[in-house]
MMTF fields as JSON, N, C-alpha, C and O atoms, coordinates in Angstrom:
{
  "mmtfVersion": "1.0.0",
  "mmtfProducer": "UNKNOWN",
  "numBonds": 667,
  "numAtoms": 668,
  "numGroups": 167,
  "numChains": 1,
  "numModels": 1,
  "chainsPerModel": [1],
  "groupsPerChain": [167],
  "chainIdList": ["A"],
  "bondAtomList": [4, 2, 8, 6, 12, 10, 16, 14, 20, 18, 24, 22, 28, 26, 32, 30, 36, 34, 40, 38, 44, 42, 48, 46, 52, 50, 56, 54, 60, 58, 64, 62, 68, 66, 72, 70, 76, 74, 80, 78, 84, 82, 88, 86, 92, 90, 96, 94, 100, 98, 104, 102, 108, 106, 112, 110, 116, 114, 120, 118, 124, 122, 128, 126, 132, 130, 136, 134, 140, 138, 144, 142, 148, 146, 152, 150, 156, 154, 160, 158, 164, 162, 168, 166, 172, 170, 176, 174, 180, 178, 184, 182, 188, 186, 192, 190, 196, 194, 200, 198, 204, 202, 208, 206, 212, 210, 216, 214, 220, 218, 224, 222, 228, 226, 232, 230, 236, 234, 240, 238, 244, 242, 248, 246, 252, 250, 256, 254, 260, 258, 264, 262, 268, 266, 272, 270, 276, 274, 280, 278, 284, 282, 288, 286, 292, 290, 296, 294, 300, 298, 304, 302, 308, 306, 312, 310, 316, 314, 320, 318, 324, 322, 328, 326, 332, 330, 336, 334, 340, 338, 344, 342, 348, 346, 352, 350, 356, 354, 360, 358, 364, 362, 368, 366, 372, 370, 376, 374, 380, 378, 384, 382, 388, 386, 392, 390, 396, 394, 400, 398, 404, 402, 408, 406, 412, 410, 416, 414, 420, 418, 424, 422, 428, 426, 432, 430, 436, 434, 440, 438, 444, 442, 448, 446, 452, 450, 456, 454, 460, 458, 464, 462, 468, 466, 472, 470, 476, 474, 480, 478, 484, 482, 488, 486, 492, 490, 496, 494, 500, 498, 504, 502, 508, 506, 512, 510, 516, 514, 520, 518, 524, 522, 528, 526, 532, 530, 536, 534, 540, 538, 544, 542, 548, 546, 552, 550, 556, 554, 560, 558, 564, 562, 568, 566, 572, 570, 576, 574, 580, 578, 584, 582, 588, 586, 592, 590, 596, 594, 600, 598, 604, 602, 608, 606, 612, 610, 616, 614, 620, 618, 624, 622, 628, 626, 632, 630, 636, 634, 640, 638, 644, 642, 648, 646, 652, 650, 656, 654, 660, 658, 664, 662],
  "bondOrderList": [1, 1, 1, 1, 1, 1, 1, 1, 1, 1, 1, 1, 1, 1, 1, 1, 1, 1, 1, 1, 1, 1, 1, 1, 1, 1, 1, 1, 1, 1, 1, 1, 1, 1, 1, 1, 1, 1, 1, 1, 1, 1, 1, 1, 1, 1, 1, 1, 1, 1, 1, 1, 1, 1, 1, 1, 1, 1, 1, 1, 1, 1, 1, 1, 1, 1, 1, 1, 1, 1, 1, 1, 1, 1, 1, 1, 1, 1, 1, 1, 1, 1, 1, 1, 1, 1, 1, 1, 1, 1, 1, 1, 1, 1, 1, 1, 1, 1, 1, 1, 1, 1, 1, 1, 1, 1, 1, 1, 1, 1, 1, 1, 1, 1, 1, 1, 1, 1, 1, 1, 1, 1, 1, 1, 1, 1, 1, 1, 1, 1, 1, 1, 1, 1, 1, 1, 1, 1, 1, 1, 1, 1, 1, 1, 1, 1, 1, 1, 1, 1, 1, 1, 1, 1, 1, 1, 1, 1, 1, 1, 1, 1, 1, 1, 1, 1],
  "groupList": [{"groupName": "UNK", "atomNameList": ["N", "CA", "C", "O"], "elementList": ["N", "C", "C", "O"], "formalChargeList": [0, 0, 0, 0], "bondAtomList": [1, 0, 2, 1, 3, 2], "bondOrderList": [1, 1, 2], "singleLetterCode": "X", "chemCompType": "L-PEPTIDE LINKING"}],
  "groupTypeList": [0, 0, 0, 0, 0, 0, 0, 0, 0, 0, 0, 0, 0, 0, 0, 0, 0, 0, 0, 0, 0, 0, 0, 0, 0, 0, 0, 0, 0, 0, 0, 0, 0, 0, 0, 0, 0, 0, 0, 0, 0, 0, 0, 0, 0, 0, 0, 0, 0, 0, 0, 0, 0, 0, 0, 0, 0, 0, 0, 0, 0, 0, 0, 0, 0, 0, 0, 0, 0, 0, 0, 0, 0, 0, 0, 0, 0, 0, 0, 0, 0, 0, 0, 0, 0, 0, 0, 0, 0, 0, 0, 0, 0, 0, 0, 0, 0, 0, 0, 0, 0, 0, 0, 0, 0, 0, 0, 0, 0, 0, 0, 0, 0, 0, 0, 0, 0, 0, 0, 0, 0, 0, 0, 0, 0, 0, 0, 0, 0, 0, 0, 0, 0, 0, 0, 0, 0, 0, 0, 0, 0, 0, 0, 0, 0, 0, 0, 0, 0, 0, 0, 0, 0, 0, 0, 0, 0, 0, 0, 0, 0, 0, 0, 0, 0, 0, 0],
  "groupIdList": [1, 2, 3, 4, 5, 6, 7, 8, 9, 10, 11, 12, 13, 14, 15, 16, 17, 18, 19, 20, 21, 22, 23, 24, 25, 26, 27, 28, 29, 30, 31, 32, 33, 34, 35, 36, 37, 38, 39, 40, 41, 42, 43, 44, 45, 46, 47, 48, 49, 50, 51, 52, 53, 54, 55, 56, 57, 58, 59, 60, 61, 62, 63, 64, 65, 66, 67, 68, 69, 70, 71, 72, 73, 74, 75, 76, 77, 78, 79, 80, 81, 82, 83, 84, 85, 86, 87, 88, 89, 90, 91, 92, 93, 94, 95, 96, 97, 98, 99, 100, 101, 102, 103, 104, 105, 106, 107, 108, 109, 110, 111, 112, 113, 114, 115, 116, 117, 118, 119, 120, 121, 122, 123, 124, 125, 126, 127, 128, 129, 130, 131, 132, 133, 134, 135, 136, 137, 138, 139, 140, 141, 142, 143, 144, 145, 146, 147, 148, 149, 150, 151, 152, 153, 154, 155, 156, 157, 158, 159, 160, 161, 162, 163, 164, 165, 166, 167],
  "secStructList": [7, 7, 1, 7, 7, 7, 7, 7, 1, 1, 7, 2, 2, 2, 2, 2, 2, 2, 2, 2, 2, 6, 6, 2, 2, 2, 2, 2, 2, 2, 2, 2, 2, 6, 6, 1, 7, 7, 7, 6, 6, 7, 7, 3, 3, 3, 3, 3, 3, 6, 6, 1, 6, 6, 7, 5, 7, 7, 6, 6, 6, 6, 6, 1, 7, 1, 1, 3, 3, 3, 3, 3, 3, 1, 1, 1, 3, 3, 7, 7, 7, 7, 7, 1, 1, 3, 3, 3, 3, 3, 3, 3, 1, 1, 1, 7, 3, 3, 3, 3, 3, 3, 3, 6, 6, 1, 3, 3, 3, 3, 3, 3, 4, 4, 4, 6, 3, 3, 3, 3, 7, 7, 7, 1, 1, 6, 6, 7, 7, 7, 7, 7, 7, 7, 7, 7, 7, 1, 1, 7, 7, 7, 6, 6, 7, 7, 7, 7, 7, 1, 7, 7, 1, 1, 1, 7, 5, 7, 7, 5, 7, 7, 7, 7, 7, 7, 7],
  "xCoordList": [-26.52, -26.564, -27.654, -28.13, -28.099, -29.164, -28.71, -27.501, -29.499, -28.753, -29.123, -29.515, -29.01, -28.815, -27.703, -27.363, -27.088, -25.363, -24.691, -24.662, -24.023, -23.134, -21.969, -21.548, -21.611, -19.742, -19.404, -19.925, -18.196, -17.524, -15.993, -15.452, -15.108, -14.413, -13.224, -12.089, -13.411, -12.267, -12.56, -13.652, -11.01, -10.921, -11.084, -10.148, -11.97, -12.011, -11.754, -11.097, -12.445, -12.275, -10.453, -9.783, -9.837, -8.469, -7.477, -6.452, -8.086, -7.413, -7.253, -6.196, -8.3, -9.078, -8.003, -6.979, -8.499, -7.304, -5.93, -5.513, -5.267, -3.707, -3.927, -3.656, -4.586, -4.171, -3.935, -2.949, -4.941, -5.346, -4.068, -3.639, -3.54, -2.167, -1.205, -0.566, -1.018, -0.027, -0.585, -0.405, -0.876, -1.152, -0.202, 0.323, -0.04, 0.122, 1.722, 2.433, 2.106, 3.54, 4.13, 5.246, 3.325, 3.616, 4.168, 5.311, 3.111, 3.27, 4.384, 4.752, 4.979, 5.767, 7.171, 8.104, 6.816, 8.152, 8.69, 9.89, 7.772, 8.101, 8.405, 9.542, 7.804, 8.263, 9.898, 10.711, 10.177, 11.559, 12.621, 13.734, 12.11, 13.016, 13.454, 14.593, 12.376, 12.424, 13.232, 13.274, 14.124, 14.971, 14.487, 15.051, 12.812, 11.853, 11.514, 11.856, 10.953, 11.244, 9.389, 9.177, 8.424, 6.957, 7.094, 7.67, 6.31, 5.97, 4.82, 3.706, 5.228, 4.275, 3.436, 3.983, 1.961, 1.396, 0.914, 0.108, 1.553, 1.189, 1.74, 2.573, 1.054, 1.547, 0.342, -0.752, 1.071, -0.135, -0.353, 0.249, -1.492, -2.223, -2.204, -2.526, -1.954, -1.589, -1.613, -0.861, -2.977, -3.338, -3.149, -3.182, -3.049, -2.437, -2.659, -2.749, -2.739, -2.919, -1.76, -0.955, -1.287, -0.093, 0.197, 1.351, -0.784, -0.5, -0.546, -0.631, -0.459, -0.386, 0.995, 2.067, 0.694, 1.95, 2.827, 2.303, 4.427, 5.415, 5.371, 6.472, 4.347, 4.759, 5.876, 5.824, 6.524, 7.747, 7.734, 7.943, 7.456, 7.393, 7.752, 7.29, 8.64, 9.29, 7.771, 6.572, 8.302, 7.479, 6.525, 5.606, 6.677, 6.187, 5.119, 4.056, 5.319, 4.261, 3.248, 2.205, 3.617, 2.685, 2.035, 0.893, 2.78, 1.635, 0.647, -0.484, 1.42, 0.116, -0.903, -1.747, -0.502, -1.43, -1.258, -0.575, -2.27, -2.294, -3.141, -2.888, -4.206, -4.678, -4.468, -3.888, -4.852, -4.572, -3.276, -2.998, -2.779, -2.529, -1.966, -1.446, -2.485, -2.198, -0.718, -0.263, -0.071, 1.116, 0.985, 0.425, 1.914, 1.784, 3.267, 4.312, 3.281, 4.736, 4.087, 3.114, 4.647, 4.989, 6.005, 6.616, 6.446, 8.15, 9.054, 10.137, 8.789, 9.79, 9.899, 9.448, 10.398, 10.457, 11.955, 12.573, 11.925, 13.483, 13.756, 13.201, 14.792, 15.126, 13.965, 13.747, 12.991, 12.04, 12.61, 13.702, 11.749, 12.255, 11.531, 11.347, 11.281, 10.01, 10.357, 11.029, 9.561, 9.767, 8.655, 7.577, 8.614, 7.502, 6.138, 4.951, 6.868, 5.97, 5.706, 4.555, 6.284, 5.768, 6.7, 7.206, 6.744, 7.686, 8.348, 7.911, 9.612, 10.004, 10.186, 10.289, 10.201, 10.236, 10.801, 10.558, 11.681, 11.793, 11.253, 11.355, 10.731, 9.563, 9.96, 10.222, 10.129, 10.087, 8.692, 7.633, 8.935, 7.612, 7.841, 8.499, 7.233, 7.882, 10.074, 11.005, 9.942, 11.688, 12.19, 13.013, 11.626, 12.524, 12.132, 11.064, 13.638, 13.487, 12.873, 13.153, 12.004, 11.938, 11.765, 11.366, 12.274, 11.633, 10.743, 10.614, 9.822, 8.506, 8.922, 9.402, 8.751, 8.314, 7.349, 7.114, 6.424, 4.465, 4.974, 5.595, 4.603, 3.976, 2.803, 2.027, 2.628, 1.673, -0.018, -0.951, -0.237, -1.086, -1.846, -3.006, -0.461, -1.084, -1.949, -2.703, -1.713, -2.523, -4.166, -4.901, -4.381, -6.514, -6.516, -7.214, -5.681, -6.55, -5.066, -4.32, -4.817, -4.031, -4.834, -5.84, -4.433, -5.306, -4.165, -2.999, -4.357, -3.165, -4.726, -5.456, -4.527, -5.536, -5.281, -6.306, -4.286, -4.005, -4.467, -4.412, -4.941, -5.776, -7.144, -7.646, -7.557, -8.633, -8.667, -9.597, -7.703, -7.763, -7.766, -7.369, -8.263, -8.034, -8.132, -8.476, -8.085, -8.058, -8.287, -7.466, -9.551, -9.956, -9.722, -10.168, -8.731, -8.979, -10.028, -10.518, -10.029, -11.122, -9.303, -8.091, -10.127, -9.05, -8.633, -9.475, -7.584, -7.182, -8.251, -8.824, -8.42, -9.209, -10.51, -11.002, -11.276, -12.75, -13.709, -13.709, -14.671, -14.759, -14.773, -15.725, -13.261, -13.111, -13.047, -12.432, -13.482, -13.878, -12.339, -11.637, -11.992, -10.892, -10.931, -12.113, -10.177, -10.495, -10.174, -9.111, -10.985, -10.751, -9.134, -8.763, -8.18, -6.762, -6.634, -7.394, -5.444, -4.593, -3.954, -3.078, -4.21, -2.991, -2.082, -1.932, -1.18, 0.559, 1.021, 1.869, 0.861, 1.485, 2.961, 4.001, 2.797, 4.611, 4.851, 5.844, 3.906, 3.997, 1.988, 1.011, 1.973, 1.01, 0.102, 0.242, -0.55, -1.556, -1.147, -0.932, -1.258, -1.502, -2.577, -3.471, -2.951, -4.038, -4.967, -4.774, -6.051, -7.545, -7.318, -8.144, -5.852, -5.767, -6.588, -5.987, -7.654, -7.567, -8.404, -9.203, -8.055, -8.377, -9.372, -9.307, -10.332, -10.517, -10.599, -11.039, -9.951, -10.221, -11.572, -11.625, -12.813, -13.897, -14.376, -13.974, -15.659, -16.079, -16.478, -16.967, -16.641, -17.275, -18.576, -18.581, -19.514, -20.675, -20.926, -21.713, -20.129, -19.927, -18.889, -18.269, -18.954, -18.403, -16.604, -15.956, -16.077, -14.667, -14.432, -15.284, -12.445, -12.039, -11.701, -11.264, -11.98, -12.311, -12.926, -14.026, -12.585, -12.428, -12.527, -11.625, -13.466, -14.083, -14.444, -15.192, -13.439, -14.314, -14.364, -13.61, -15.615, -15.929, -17.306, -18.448, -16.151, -16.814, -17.89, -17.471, -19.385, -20.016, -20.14, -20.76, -19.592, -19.708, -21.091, -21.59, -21.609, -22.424, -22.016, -20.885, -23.047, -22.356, -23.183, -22.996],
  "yCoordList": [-25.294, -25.03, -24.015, -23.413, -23.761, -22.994, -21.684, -21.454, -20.848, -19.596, -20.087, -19.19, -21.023, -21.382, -22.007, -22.073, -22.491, -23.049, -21.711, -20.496, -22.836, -21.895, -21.996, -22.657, -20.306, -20.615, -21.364, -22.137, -21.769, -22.655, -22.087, -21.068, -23.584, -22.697, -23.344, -23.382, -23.764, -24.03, -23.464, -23.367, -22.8, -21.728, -22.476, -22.202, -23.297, -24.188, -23.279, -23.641, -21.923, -21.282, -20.945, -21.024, -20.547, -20.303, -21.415, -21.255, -22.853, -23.982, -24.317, -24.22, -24.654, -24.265, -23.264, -23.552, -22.235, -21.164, -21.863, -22.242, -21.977, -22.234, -23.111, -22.773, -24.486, -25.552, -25.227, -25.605, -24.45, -23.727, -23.161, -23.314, -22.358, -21.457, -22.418, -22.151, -23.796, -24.376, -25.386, -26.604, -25.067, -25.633, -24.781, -25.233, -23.486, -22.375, -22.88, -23.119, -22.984, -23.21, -24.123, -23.986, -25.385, -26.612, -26.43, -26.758, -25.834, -25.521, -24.749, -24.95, -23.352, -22.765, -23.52, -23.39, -24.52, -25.131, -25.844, -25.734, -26.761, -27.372, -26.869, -27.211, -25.854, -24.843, -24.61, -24.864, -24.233, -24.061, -25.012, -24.846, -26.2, -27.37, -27.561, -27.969, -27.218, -27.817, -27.086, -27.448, -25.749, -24.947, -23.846, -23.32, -23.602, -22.193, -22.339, -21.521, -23.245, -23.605, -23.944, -24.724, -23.665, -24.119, -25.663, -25.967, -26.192, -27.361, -27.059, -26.698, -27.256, -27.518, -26.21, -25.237, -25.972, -24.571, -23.847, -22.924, -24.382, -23.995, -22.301, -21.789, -21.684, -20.018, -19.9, -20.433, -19.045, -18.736, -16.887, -16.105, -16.643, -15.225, -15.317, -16.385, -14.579, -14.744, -13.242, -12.288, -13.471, -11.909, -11.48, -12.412, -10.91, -10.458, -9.108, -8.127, -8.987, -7.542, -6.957, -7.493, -5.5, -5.105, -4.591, -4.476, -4.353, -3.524, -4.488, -4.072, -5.806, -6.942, -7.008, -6.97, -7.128, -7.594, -8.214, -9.118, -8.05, -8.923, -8.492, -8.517, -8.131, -8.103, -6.575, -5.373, -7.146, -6.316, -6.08, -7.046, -4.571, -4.269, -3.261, -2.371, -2.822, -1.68, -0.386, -0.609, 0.628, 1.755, 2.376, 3.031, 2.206, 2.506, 1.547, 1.906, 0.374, -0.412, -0.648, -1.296, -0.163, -0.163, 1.417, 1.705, 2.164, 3.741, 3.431, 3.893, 2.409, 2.319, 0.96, 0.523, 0.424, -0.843, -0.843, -1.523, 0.306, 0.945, -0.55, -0.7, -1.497, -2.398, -3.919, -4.846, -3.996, -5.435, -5.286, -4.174, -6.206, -6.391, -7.864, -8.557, -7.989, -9.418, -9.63, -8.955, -10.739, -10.596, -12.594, -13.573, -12.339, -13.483, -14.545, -14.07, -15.62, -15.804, -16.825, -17.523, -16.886, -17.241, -17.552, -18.614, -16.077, -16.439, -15.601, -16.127, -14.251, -13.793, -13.413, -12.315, -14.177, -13.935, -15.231, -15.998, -14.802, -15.356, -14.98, -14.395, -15.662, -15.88, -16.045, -15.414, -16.866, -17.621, -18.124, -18.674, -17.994, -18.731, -18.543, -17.67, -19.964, -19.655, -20.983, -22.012, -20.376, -20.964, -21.258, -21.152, -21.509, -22.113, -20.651, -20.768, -19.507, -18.48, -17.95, -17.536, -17.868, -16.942, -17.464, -18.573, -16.351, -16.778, -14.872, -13.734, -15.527, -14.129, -14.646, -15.784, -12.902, -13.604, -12.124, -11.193, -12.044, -10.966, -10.492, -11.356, -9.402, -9.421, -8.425, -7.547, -8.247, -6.801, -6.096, -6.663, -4.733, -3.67, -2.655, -1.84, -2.305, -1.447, -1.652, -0.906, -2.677, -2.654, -1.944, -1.052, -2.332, -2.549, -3.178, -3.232, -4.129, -5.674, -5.02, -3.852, -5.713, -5.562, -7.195, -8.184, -7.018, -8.012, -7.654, -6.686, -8.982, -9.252, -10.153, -11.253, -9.715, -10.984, -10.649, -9.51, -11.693, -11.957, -13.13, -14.139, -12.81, -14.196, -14.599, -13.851, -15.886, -16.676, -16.274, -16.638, -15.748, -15.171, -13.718, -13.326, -13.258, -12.258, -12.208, -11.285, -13.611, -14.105, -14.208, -14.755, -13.59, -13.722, -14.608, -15.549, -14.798, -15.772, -16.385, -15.531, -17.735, -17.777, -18.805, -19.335, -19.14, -19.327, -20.203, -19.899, -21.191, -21.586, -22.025, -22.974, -20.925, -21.162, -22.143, -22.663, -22.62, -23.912, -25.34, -26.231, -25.402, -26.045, -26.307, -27.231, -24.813, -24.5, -24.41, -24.848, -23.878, -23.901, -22.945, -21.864, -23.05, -21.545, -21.391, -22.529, -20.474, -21.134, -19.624, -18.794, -19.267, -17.948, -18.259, -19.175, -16.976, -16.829, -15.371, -14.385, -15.748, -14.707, -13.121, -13.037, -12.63, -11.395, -11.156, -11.488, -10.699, -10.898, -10.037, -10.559, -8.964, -8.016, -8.316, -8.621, -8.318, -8.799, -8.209, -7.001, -8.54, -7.274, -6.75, -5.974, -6.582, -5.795, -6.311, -7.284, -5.798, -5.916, -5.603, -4.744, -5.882, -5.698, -4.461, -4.272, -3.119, -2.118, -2.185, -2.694, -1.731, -1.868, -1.547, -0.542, -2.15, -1.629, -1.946, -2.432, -1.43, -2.068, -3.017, -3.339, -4.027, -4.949, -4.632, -3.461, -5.584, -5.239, -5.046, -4.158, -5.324, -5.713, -6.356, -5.907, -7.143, -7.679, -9.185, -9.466, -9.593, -10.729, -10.628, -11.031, -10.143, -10.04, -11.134, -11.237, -11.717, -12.882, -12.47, -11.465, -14.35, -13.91, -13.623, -13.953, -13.186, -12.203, -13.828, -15.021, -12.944, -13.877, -14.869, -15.706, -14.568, -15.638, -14.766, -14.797, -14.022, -13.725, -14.492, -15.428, -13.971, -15.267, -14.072, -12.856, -14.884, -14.541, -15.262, -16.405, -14.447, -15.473, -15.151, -15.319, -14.63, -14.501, -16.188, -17.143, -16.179, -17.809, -17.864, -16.848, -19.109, -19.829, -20.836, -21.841, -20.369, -21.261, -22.662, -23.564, -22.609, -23.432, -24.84, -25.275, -25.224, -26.763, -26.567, -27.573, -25.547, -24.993, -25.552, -25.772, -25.849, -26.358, -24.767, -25.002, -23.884, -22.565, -23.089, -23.633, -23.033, -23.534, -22.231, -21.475, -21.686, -20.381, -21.24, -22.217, -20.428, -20.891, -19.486, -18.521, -19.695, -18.458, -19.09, -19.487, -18.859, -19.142, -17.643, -16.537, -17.929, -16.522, -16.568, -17.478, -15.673, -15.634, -14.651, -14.024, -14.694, -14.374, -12.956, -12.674, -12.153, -10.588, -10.069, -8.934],
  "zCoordList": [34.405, 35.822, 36.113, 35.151, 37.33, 38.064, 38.278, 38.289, 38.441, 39.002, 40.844, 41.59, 41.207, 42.602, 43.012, 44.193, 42.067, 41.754, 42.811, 42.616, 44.367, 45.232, 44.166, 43.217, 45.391, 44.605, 44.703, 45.506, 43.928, 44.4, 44.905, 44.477, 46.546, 46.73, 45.766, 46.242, 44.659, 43.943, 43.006, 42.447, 42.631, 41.469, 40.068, 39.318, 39.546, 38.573, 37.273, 36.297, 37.444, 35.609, 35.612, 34.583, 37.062, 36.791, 36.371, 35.708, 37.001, 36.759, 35.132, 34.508, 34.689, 33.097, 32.32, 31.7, 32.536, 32.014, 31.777, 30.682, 33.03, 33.541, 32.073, 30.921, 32.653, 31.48, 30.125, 29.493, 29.639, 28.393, 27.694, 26.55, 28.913, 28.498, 27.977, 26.96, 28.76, 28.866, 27.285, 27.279, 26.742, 25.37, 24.446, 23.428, 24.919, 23.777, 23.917, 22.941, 25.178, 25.896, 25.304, 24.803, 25.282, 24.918, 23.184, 22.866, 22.116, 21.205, 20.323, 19.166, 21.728, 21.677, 21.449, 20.657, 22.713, 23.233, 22.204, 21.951, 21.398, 20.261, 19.426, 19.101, 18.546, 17.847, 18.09, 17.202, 19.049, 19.357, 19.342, 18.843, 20.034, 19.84, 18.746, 18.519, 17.687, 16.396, 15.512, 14.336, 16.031, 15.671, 14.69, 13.73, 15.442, 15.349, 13.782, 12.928, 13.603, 12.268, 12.316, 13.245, 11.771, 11.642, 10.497, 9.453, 11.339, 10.308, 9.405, 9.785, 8.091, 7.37, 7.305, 7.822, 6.654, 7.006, 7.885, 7.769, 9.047, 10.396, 10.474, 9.726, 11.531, 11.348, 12.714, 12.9, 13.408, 14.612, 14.423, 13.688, 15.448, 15.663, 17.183, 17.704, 17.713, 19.239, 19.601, 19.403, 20.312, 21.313, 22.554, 23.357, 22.814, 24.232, 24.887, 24.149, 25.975, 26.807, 26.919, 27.68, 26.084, 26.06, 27.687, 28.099, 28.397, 29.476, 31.05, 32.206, 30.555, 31.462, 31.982, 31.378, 33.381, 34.234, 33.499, 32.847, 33.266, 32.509, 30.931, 30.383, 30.184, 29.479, 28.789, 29.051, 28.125, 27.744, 26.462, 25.729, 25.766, 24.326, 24.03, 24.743, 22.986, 22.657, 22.931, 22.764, 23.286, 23.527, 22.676, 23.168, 21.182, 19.893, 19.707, 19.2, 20.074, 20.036, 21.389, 21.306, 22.351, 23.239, 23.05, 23.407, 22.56, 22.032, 20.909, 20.756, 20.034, 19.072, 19.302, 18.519, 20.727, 20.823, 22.628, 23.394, 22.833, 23.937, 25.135, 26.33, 24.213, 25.438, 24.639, 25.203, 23.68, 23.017, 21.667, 21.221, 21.293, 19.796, 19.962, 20.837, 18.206, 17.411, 16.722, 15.799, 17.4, 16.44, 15.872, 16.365, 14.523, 13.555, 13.661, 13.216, 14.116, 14.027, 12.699, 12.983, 11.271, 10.536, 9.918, 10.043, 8.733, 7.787, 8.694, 8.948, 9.298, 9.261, 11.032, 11.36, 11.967, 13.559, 13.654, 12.916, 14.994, 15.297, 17.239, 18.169, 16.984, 19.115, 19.662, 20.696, 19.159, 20.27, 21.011, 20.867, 22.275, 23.445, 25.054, 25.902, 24.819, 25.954, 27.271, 27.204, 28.392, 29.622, 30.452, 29.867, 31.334, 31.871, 32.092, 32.398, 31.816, 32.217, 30.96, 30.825, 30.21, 28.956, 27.693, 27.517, 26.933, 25.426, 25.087, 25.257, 24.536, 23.802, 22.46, 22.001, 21.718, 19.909, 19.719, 20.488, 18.449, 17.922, 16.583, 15.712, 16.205, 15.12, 14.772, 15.594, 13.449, 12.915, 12.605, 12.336, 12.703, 12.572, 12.132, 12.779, 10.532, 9.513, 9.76, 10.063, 9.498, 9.127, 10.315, 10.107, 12.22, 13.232, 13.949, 14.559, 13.916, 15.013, 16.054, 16.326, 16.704, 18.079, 18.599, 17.983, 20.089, 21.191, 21.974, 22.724, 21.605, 22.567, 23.646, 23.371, 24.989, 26.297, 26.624, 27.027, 26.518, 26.513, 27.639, 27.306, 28.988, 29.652, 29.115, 28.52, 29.324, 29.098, 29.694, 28.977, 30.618, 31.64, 30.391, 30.261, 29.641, 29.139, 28.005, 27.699, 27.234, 26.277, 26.366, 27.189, 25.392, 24.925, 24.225, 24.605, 22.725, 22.035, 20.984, 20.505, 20.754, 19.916, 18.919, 19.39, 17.493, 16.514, 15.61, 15.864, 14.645, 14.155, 12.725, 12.436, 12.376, 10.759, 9.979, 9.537, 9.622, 8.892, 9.049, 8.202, 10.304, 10.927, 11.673, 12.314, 11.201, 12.338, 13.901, 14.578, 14.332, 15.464, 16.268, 15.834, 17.854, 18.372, 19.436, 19.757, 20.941, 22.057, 22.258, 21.867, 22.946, 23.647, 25.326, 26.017, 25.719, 27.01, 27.68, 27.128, 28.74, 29.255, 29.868, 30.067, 29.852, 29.745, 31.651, 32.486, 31.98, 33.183, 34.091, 35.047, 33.786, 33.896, 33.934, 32.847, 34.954, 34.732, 33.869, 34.106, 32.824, 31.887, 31.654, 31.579, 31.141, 30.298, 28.589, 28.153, 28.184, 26.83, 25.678, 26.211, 24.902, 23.943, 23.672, 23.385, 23.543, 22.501, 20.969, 20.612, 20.134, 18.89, 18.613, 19.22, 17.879, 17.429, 15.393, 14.555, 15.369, 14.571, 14.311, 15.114, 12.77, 12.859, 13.392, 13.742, 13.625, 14.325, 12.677, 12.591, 12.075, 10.742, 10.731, 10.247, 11.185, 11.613, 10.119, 9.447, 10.132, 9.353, 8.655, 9.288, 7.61, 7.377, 6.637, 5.418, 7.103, 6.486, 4.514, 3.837, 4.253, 2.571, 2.072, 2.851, 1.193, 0.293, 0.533, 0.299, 1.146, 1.124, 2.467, 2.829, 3.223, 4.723, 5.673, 6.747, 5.78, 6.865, 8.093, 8.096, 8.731, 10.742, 11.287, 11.103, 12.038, 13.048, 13.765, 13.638, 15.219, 16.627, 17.371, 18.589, 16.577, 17.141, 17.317, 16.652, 18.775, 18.256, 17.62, 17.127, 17.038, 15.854, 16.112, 16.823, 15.453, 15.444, 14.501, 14.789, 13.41, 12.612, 12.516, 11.546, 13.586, 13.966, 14.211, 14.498, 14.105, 13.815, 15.185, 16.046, 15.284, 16.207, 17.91, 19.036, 17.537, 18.191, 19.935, 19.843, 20.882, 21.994, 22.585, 22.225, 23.488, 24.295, 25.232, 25.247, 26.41, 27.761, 28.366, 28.238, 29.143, 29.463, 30.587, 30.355, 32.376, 33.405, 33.412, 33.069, 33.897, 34.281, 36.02, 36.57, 36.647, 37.896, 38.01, 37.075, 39.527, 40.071, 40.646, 41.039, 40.635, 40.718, 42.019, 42.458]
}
């Protein structure tokens, strides 16, 4: 496109988004049906804005993951359960359960490595940029798994959309 491209008055990057989310949902949902049980070597990385509308996280973890953090649902999570707006899960962190409710809206990037896959959202916040954090360490990748949900230049199934508006 031109940098003469009018706005447009349809919100197309939010539509985009919405759909996007509703992949993670969809995924969730199955997951759950299936009595939270992962098929096969499937295991997700799922990022999120701790300080996003809705979301709900024990206090310890929003002090030590003050704007983003990564959590792993793999071997050890439980009471998933998700709805048309978001998902809850309970995760332990250093040996205490906690519950997560992440709407869907609050999600950056979820990743399912076993497959190559990955789905970047643009952050609610107009750039704003991620701050550097800490693993969550809740379910820690096996020795030599590690992910990133950065994009990928190398043919990977990694899916970045990223509308640039006019300033």
């Amino acid at each position: 496109m031109s940098d003469n491209t009018p706005d447009s008055m349809i919100p197309y990057d939010e539509i985009v988004q919405e759909a996007l989310r509703a992949v993670v949902g969809r995924v969730l949902g199955e997951v759950q049906r299936g009595g939270s049980t992962l098929p096969g070597d499937h295991h997700f990385y799922i990022t999120f804005k701790t300080g996003a509308v809705g979301v709900d996280i024990p206090a310890h973890l929003t002090e030590r993951f003050p704007d983003e953090m990564t959590i792993v649902l793999q071997n050890k999570f439980s009471d998933l359960n998700v709805d048309d707006d978001g998902f809850q899960v309970r995760l332990s962190f250093n040996q205490i359960p906690s519950l997560l409710i992440i709407p869907f809206s609050a999600i950056t990037a979820f990743v399912d490595p076993a497959v190559d896959f990955g789905l970047q959202f643009q952050a609610t916040v107009a750039d704003m940029a991620p701050e550097p954090h800490d693993d969550a360490e809740n379910d820690a990748p096996e020795p030599g798994g590690e992910v990133s949900v950065e994009g990928a230049d190398d043919g990977s199934n990694v899916v970045t959309v990223d509308f640039g508006r006019k300033k």
